[in-house]
Coordinates of C-alpha atoms and ligand atoms in Angstrom, one line a residue:
X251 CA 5.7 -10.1 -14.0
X252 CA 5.1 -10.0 -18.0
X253 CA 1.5 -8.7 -17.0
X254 CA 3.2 -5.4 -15.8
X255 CA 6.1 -4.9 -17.9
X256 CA 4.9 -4.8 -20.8
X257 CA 2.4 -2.1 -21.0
X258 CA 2.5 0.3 -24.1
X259 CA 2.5 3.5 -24.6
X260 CA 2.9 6.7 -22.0
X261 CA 1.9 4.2 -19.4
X262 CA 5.5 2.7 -19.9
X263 CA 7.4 5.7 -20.0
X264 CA 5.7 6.7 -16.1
X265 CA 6.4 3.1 -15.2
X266 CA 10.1 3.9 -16.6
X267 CA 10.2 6.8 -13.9
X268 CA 9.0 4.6 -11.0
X269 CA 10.9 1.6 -12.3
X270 CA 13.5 -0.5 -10.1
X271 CA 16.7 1.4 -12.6
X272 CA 15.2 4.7 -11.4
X273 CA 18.9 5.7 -10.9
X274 CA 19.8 5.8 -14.7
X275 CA 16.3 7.0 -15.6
X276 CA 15.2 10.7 -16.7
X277 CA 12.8 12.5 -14.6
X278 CA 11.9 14.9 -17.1
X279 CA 8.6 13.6 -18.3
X280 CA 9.1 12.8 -22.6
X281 CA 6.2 14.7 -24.5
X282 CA 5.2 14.0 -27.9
X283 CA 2.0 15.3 -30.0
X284 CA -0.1 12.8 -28.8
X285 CA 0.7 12.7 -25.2
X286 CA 0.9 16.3 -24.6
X287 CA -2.5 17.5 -23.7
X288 CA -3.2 14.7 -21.6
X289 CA 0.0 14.8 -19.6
X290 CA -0.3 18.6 -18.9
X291 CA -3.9 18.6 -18.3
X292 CA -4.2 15.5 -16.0
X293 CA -0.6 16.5 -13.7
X294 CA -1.5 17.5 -10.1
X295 CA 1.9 20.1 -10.3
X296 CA 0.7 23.4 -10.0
X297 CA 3.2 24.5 -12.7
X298 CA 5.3 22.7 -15.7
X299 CA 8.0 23.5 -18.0
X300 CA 8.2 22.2 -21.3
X301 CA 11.7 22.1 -22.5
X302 CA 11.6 22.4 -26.3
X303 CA 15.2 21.0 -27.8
X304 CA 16.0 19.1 -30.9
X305 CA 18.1 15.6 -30.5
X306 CA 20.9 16.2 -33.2
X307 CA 21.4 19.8 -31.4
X308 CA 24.9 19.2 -29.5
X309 CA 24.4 22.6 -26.5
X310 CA 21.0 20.6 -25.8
X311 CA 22.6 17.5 -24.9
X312 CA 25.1 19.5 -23.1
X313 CA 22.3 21.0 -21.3
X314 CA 20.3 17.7 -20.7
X315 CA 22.6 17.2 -17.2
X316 CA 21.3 20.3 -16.0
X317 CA 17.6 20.1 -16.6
X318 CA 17.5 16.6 -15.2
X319 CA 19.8 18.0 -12.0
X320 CA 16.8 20.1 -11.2
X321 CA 13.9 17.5 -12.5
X322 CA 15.8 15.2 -10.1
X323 CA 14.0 17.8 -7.1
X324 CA 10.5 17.5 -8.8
X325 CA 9.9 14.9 -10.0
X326 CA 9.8 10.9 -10.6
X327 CA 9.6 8.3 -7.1
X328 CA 12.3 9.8 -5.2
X329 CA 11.9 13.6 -5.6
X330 CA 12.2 15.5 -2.8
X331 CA 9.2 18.3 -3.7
X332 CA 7.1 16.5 -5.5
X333 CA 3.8 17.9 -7.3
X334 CA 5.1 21.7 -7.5
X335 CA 6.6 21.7 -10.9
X336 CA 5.9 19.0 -13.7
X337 CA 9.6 19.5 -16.1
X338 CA 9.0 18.0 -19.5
X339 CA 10.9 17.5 -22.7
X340 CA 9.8 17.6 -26.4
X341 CA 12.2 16.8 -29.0
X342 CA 11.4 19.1 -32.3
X343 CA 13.4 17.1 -34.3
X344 CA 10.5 14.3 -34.3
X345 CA 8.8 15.1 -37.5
X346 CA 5.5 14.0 -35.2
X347 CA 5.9 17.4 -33.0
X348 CA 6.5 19.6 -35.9
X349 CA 2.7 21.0 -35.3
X350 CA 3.3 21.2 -31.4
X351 CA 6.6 23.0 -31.7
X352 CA 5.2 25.6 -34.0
X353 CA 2.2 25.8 -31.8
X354 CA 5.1 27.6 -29.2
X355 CA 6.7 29.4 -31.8
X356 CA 10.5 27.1 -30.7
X357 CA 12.7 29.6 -32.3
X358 CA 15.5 28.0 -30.6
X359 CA 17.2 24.7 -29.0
X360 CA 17.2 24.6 -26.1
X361 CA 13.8 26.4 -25.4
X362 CA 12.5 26.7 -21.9
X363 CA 8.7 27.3 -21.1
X364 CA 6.8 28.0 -17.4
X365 CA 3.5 28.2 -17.1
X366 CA 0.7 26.6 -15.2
X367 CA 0.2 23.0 -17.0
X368 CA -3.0 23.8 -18.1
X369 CA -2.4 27.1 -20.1
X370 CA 0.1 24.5 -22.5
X371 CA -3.3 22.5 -23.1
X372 CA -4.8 23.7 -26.3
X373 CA -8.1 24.3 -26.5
X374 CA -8.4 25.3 -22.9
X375 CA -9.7 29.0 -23.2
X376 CA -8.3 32.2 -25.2
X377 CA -5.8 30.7 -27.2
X378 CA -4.9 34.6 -27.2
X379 CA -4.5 35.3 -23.4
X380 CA -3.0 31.7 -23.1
X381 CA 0.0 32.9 -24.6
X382 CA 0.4 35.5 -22.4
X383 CA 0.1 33.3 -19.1
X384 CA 3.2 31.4 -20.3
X385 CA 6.6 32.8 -20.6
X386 CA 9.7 31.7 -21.3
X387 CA 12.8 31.4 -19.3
X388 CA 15.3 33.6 -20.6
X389 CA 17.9 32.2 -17.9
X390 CA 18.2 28.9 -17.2
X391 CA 21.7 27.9 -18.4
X392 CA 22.7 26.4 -15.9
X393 CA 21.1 24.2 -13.0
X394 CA 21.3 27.0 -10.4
X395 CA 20.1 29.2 -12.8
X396 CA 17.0 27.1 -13.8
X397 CA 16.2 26.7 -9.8
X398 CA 16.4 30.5 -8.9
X399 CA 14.2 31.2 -11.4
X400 CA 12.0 28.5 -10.3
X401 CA 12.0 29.8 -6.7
X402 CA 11.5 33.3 -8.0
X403 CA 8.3 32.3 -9.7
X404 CA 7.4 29.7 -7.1
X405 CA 8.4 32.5 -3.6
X406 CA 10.5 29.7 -2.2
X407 CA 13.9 28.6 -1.8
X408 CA 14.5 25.5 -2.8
X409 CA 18.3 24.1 -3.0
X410 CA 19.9 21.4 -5.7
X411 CA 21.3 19.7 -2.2
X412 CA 18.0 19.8 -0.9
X413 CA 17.5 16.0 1.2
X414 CA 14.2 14.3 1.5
X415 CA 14.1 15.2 5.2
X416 CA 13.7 19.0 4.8
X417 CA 10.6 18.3 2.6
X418 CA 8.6 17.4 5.4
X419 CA 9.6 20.1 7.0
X420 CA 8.4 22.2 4.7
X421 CA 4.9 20.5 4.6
X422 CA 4.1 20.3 8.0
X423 CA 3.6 24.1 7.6
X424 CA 1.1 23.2 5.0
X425 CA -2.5 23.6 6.4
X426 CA -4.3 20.7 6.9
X427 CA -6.8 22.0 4.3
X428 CA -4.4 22.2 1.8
X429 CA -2.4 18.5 2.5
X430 CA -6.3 17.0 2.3
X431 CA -6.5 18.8 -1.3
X432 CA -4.1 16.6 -2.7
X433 CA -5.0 13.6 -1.2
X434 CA -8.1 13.1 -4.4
X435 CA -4.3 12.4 -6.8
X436 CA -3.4 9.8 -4.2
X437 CA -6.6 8.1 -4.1
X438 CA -5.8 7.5 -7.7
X439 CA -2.8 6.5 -7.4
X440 CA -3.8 3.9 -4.4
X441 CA -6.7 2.9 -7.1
X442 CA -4.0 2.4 -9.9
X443 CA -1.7 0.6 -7.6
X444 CA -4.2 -2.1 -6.6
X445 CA -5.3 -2.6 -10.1
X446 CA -2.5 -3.2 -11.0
X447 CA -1.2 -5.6 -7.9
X448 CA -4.5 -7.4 -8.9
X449 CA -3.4 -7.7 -12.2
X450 CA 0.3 -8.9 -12.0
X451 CA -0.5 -11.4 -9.2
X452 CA -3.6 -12.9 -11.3
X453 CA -5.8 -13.3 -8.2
X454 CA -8.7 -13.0 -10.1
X455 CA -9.2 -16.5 -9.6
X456 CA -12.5 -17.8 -8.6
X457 CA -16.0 -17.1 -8.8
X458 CA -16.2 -15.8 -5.4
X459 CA -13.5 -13.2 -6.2
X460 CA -14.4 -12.6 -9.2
X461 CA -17.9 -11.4 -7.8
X462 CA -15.7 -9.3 -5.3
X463 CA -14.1 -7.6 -7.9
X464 CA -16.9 -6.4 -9.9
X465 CA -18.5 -5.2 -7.0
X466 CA -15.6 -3.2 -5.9
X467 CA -15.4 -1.9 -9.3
X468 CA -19.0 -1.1 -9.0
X469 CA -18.5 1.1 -6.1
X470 CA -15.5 2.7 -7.9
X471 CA -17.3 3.0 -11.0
X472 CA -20.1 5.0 -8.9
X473 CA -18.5 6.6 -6.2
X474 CA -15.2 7.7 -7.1
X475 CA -14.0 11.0 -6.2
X476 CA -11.9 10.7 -9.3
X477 CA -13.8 11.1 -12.6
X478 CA -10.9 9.4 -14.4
X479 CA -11.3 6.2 -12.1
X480 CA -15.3 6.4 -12.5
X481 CA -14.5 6.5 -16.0
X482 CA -11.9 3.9 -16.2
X483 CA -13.9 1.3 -13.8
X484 CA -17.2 2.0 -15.7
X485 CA -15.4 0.8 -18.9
X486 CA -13.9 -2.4 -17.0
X487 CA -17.1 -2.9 -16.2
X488 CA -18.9 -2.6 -19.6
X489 CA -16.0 -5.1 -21.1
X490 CA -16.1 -7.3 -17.8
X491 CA -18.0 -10.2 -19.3
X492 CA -15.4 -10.4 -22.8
X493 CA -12.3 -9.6 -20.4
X494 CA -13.4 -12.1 -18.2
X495 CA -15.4 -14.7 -19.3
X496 CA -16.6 -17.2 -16.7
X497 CA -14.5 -15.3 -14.6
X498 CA -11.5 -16.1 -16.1
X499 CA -9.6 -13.2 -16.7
X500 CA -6.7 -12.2 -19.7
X501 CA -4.4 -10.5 -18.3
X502 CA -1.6 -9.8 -20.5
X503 CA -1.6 -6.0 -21.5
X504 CA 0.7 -6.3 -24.8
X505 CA -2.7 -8.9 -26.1
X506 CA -4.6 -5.9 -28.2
X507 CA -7.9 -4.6 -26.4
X508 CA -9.7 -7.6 -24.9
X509 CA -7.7 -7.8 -22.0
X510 CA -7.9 -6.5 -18.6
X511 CA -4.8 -5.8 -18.2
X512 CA -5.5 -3.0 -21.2
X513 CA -7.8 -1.2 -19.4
X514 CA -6.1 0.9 -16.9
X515 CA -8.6 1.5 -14.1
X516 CA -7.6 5.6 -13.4
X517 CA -6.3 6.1 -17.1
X518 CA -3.3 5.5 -18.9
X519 CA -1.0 7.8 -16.8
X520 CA -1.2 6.6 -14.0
X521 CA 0.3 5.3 -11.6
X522 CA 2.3 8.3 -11.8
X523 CA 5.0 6.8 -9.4
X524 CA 4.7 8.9 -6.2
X525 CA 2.1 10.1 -3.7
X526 CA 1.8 13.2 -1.9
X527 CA -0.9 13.4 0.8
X528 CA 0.6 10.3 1.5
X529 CA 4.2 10.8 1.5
X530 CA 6.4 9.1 3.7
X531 CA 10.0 10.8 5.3
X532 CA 11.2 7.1 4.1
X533 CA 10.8 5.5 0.7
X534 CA 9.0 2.1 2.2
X535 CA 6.6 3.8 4.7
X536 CA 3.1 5.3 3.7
X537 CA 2.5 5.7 0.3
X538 CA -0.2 3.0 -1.0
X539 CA -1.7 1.5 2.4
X540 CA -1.8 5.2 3.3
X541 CA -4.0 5.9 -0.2
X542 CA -6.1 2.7 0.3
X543 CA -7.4 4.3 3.4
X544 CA -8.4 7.4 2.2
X545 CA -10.0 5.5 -1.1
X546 CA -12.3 3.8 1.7
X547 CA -12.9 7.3 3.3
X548 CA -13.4 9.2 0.6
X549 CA -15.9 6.1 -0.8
X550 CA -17.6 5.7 2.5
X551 CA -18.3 9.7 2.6
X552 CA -19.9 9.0 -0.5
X553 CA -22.8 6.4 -0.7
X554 CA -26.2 6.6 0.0
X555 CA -27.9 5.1 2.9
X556 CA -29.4 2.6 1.1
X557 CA -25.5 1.3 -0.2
X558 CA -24.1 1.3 3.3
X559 CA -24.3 -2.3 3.8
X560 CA -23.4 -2.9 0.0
X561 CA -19.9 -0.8 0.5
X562 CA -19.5 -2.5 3.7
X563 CA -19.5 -6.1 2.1
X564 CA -17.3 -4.7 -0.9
X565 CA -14.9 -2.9 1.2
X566 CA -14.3 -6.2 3.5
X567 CA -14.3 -8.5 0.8
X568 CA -12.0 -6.3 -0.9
X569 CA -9.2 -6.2 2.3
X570 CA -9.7 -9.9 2.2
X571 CA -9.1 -11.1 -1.1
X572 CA -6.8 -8.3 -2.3
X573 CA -5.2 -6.4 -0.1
X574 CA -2.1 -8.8 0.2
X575 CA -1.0 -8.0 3.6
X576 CA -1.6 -11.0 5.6
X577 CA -2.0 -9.6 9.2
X578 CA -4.1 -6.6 7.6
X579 CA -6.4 -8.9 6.0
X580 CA -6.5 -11.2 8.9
X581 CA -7.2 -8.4 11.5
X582 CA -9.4 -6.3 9.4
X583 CA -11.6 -9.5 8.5
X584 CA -12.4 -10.4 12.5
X585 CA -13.3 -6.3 12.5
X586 CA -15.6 -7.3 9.8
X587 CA -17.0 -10.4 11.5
X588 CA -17.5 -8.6 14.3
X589 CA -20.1 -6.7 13.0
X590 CA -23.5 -7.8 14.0
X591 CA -26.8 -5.7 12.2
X592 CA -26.2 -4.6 8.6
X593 CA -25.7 -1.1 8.1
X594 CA -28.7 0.9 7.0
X595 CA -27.3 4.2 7.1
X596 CA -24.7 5.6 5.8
X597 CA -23.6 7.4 8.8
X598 CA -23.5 4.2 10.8
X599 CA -20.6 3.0 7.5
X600 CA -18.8 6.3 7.6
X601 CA -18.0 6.3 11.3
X602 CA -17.6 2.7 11.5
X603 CA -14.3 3.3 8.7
X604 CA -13.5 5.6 10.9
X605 CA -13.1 3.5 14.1
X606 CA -11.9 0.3 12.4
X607 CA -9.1 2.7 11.5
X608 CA -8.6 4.0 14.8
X609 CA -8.5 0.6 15.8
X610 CA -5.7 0.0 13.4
X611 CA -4.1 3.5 14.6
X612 CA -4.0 2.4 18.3
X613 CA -2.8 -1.4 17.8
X614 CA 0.1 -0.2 15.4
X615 CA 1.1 2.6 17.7
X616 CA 2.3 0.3 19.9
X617 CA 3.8 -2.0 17.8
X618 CA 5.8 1.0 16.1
X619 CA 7.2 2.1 19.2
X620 CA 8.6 -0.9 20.1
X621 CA 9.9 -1.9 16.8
X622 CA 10.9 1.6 16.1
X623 CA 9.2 0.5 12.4
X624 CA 7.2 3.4 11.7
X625 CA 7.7 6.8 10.1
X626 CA 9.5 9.1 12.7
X627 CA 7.8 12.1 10.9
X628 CA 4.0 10.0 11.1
X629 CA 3.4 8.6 14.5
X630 CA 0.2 7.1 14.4
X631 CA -2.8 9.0 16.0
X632 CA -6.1 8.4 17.3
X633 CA -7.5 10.7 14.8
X634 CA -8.5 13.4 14.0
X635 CA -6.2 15.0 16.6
X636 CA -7.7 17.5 18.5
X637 CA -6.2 20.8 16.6
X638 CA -7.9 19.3 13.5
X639 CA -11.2 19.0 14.5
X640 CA -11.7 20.9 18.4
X641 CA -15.8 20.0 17.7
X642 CA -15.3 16.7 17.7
X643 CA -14.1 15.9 21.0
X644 CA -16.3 15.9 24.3
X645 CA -13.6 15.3 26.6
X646 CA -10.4 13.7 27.1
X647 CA -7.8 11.9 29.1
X648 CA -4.8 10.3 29.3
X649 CA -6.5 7.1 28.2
X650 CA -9.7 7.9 26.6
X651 CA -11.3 10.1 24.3
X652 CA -15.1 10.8 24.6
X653 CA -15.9 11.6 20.7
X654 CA -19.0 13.9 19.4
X655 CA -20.5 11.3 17.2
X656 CA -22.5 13.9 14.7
X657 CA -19.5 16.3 14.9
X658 CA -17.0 13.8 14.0
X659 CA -19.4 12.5 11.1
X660 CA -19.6 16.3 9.8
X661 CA -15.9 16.7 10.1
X662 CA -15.3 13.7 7.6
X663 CA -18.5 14.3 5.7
X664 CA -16.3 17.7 4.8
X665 CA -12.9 16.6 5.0
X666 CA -13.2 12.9 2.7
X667 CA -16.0 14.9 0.6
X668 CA -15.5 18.7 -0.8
X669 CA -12.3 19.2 0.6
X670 CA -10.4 16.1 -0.6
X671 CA -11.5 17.4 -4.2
X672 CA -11.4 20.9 -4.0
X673 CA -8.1 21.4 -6.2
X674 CA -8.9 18.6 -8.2
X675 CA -8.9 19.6 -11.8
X676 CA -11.3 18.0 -13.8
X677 CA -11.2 18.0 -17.3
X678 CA -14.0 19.1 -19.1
X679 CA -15.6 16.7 -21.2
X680 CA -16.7 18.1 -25.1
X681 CA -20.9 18.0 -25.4
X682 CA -21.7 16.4 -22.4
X683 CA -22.9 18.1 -18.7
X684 CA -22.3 15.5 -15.7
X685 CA -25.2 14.4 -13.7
X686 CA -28.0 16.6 -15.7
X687 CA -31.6 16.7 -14.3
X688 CA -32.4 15.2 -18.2
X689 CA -29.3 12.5 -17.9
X690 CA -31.1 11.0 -14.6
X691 CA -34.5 10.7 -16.5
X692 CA -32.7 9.3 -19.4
X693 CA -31.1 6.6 -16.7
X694 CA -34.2 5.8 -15.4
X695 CA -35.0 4.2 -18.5
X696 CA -32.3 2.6 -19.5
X697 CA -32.2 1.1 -15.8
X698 CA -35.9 -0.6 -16.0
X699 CA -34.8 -1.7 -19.7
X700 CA -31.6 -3.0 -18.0
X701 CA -33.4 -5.8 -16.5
X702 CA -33.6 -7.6 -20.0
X703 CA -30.2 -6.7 -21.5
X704 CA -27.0 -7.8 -20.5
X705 CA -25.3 -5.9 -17.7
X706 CA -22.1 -5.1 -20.2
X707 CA -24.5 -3.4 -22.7
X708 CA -26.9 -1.8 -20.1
X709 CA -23.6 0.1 -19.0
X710 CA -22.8 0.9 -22.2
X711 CA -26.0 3.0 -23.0
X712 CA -25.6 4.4 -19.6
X713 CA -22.9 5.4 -20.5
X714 CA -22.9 6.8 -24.0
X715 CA -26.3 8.5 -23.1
X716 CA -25.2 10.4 -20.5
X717 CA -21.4 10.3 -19.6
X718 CA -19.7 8.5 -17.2
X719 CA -20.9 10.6 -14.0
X720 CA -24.4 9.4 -14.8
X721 CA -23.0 5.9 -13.9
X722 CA -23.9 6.8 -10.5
X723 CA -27.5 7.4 -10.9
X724 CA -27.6 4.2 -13.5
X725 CA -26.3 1.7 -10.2
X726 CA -28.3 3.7 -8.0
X727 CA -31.8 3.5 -9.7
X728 CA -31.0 0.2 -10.1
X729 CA -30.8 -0.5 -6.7
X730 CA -34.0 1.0 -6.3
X731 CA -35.2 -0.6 -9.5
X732 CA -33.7 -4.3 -8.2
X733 CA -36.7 -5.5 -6.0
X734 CA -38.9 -5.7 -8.7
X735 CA -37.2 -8.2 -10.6
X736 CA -35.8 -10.9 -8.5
X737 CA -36.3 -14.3 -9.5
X738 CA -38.2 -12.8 -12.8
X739 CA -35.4 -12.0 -14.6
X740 CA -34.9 -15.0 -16.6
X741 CA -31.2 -16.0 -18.8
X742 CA -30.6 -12.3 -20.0
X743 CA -29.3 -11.0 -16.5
X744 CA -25.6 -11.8 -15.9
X745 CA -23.6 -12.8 -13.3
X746 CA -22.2 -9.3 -12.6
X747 CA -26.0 -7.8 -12.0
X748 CA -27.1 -10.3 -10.0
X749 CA -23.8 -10.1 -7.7
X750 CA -24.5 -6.2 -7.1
X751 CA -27.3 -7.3 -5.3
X752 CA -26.7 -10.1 -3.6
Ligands
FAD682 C1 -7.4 -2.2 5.6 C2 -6.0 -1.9 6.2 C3 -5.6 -2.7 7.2 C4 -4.3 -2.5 7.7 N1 -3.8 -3.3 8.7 C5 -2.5 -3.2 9.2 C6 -2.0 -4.1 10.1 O1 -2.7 -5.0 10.6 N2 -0.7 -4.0 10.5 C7 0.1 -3.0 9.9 O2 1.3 -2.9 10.2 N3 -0.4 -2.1 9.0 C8 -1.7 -2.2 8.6 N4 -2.1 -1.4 7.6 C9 -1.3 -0.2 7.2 C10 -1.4 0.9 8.2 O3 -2.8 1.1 8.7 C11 -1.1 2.3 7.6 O4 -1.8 2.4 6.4 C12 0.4 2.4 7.3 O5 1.2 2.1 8.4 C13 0.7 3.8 6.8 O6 0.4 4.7 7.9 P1 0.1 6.3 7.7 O7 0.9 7.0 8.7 O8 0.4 6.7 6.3 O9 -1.4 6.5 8.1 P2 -2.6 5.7 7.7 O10 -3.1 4.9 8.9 O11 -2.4 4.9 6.5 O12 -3.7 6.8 7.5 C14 -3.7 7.6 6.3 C15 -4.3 8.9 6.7 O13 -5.6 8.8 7.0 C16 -6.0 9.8 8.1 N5 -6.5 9.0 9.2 C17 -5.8 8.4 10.2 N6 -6.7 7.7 11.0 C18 -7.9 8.0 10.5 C19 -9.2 7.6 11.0 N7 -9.4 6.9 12.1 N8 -10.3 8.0 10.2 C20 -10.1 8.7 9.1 N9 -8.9 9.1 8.7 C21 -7.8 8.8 9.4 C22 -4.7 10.5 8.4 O14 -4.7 11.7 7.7 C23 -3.6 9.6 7.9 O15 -2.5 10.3 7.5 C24 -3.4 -1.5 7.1 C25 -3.9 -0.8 6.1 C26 -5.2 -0.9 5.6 C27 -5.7 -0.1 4.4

């Protein structure tokens, strides 16, 4: 759709990786002087190298063939060991770079660096030490050259013939602990994905869905486990009422700044065009129904008793009016119907996720076996399987599994919470401190002001006074805050503030 296509800047260039020509496409990542900080420092690869090389320079054309036979294993949709090494490009010869490449010291084309991404970032410690923690590769002339250093550095053995298949081999000696680490990069992804799949297919359409969305967004915007999504849904939110007046959203992304389709929900390099934690042996299995999942985990882990039944009603009115999967929407809805009392704990939420899932898990089983549709390396479980969480189970047969309520709540209270984020790097933002004893006071005022200013600029002071973190104690003490001024509240409160609290 035009809505899509025609995003600018690095945006594009990822889109470029994950596009339909991804055969013709480089999978070395282009780097510039104003993309390279954020590139490096938001990549989930645990290492990158930064290939310094000038365009008119013939050997690094010659060389180009090489570098992208080995990117080819890293990175872009289809690479076979994805988020281990990040390979990027920067082209000296761009008087734009001149500053970056001297920054490195290029004394040559082609140059190789390898160093963990965010030792390239500057400003990110000892400029001094820095140095030091990146080298340069003095061999990498050739594609097997580039690789055994790679696997040198890296203590594995990876192979330029290396096929999909043997990947998951590889990670199913991962620990648990470790594949769950990753999973906070797909929850972004997921985020970006359906953002966008909102965006291309307009179904922003109606009042009703337009109060859907904003309340989703809410509950992004607050509960996140990825400060780049709070952040991105806390500014969709502050803009909602010019992006979409009435409800009636812009969508085009090449129209300037007023539309919603130029606010990218998780930032403006993502989607990055692949998932890990949620990787499927095939290209069409997994991948974003897999992330949407562990987005409604990892949210449900989250919230506060008292916005159980709020993230229930978001979460189901989300499935239904966006998650464009008819028989998921259909049979998810009658799970939601189904349910009788509102929630009033969060415990109650979290384990109800967990066995609508289940429910999912045990009607698909079936259906995959008999139409062989599923991922032969991901048979669906009732989960968590035994070896993943021992405490949880009482007892078990053949046909039924007598679960530990309380120990199957801790296990995803720890699994969807700390753990899911535990290698997530988050950048540090310049003069402010997230979720400050001060920054709560400060959002208790603007919260009992919000009640007489527009729900765009109530945000906005939430957010410039104390960072986007904050956001979270902003919606929560206006939940608390809300019962005082129902039916009081007069012109000034808007749509959006009266549909958090409905
Ligand atoms: C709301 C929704 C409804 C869907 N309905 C359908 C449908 O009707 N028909 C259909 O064909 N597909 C449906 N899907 C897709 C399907 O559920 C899977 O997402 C997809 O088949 C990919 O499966 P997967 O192996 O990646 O694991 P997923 O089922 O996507 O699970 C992702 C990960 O979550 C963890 N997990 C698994 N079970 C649980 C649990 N009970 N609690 C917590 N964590 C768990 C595991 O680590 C698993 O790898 C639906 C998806 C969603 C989000």
């Amino acid at each position: 759709s035009s809505s899509s296509s025609s995003s600018p800047g690095s945006r594009s260039i990822l889109r470029d990786i994950s596009g339909e020509n991804a055969d013709q496409k480089d999978r070395a990542v282009e780097l510039n002087s104003s993309n390279f900080d954020s590139v490096l420092s938001d990549t989930p690869a645990k290492y990158a190298i930064v290939e310094f090389f000038a365009h008119w320079c013939p050997a690094c054309r010659n060389y180009k063939p090489h570098y992208e036979k080995v990117a080819r294993l890293f990175n872009g949709p289809d690479a076979i060991h994805p988020g281990i090494v990040l390979m990027t490009r920067v082209d000296c010869a761009m008087k734009t770079n001149t500053k970056l490449c001297d920054r490195f010291s290029v004394s040559h084309y082609p140059m190789l660096f390898w160093g963990s991404p965010s030792k390239f970032v500057s400003g990110s410690g000892e400029p001094k030490k820095e140095k030091s923690e990146i080298v340069v590769i003095d061999d990498a002339r050739t594609a097997e050259r580039l690789l055994k250093w790679i696997n040198k550095q890296t203590q594995s053995s990876y192979g330029l013939d290396d096929k999909k298949f043997e990947n998951e081999h590889v990670r199913t000696n991962i620990t648990d602990y470790k594949q769950i680490s990753q999973a906070v990069y797909d929850i972004e992804e997921a985020t970006a994905e359906a953002f966008d799949i909102i965006l291309s297919n307009k179904v922003i359409k109606s009042s009703e869905t337009s109060a859907s969305f904003i309340r989703f967004i809410q509950l992004l915007a607050a509960h996140h486990a990825s400060r780049r999504c709070r952040k991105g849904a806390a500014e969709i939110l502050v803009n909602y009422d010019d992006l979409c007046p009435s409800g009636k959203c812009s969508y085009d992304s090449s129209g300037g700044n007023d539309t919603l389709g130029s606010f990218p929900i998780c930032g403006k390099d993502l989607p990055r065009g692949y998932y890990m934690f949620c990787r499927g042996s095939r290209n069409d299995t997994r991948g974003f129904s897999c992330g949407l999942w562990v987005l409604f985990h990892s949210l449900s882990v989250r919230i506060e008793d008292g916005e159980s039944q709020f993230a229930f009603n978001t979460i189901c009115d989300f499935v239904n009016n966006f998650f464009m999967c008819d028989e998921c929407r259909l049979h998810f809805n009658d799970m939601c119907l189904s349910v009788k009392t509102p929630f009033k704990k969060a415990r109650d939420f979290v384990l109800w996720v967990w066995s609508t899932h289940n429910k999912v898990n045990e009607r698909l089983m079936k259906d995959e076996a008999s139409l062989g549709s599923g991922d032969p390396e991901f048979p669906k479980i009732i989960w968590p399987p035994r070896a993943l969480c021992p405490s949880c189970y009482l007892s078990s047969d053949e046909k039924s599994i007598e679960w530990d309520h309380d120990n199957v709540y801790k296990f995803l209270k720890s699994y969807y919470g700390p753990k899911l984020v535990s290698l997530y790097k988050e950048k540090s933002v310049v003069g402010s401190k997230e979720e400050t004893v001060s920054a709560t006071a400060e959002d208790l005022t603007v919260a009992t002001n919000a009640l007489v200013v527009p729900v765009g600029a109530a945000l906005a002071i939430a957010v410039a006074s104390c960072a986007f973190g904050a956001l979270a104690c902003y919606w929560r003490t206006q939940q608390k805050n809300r019962k005082y001024c129902r039916g009081e509240a007069g012109t000034e409160v808007l749509e959006a503030e009266l549909l958090m609290f409905p």
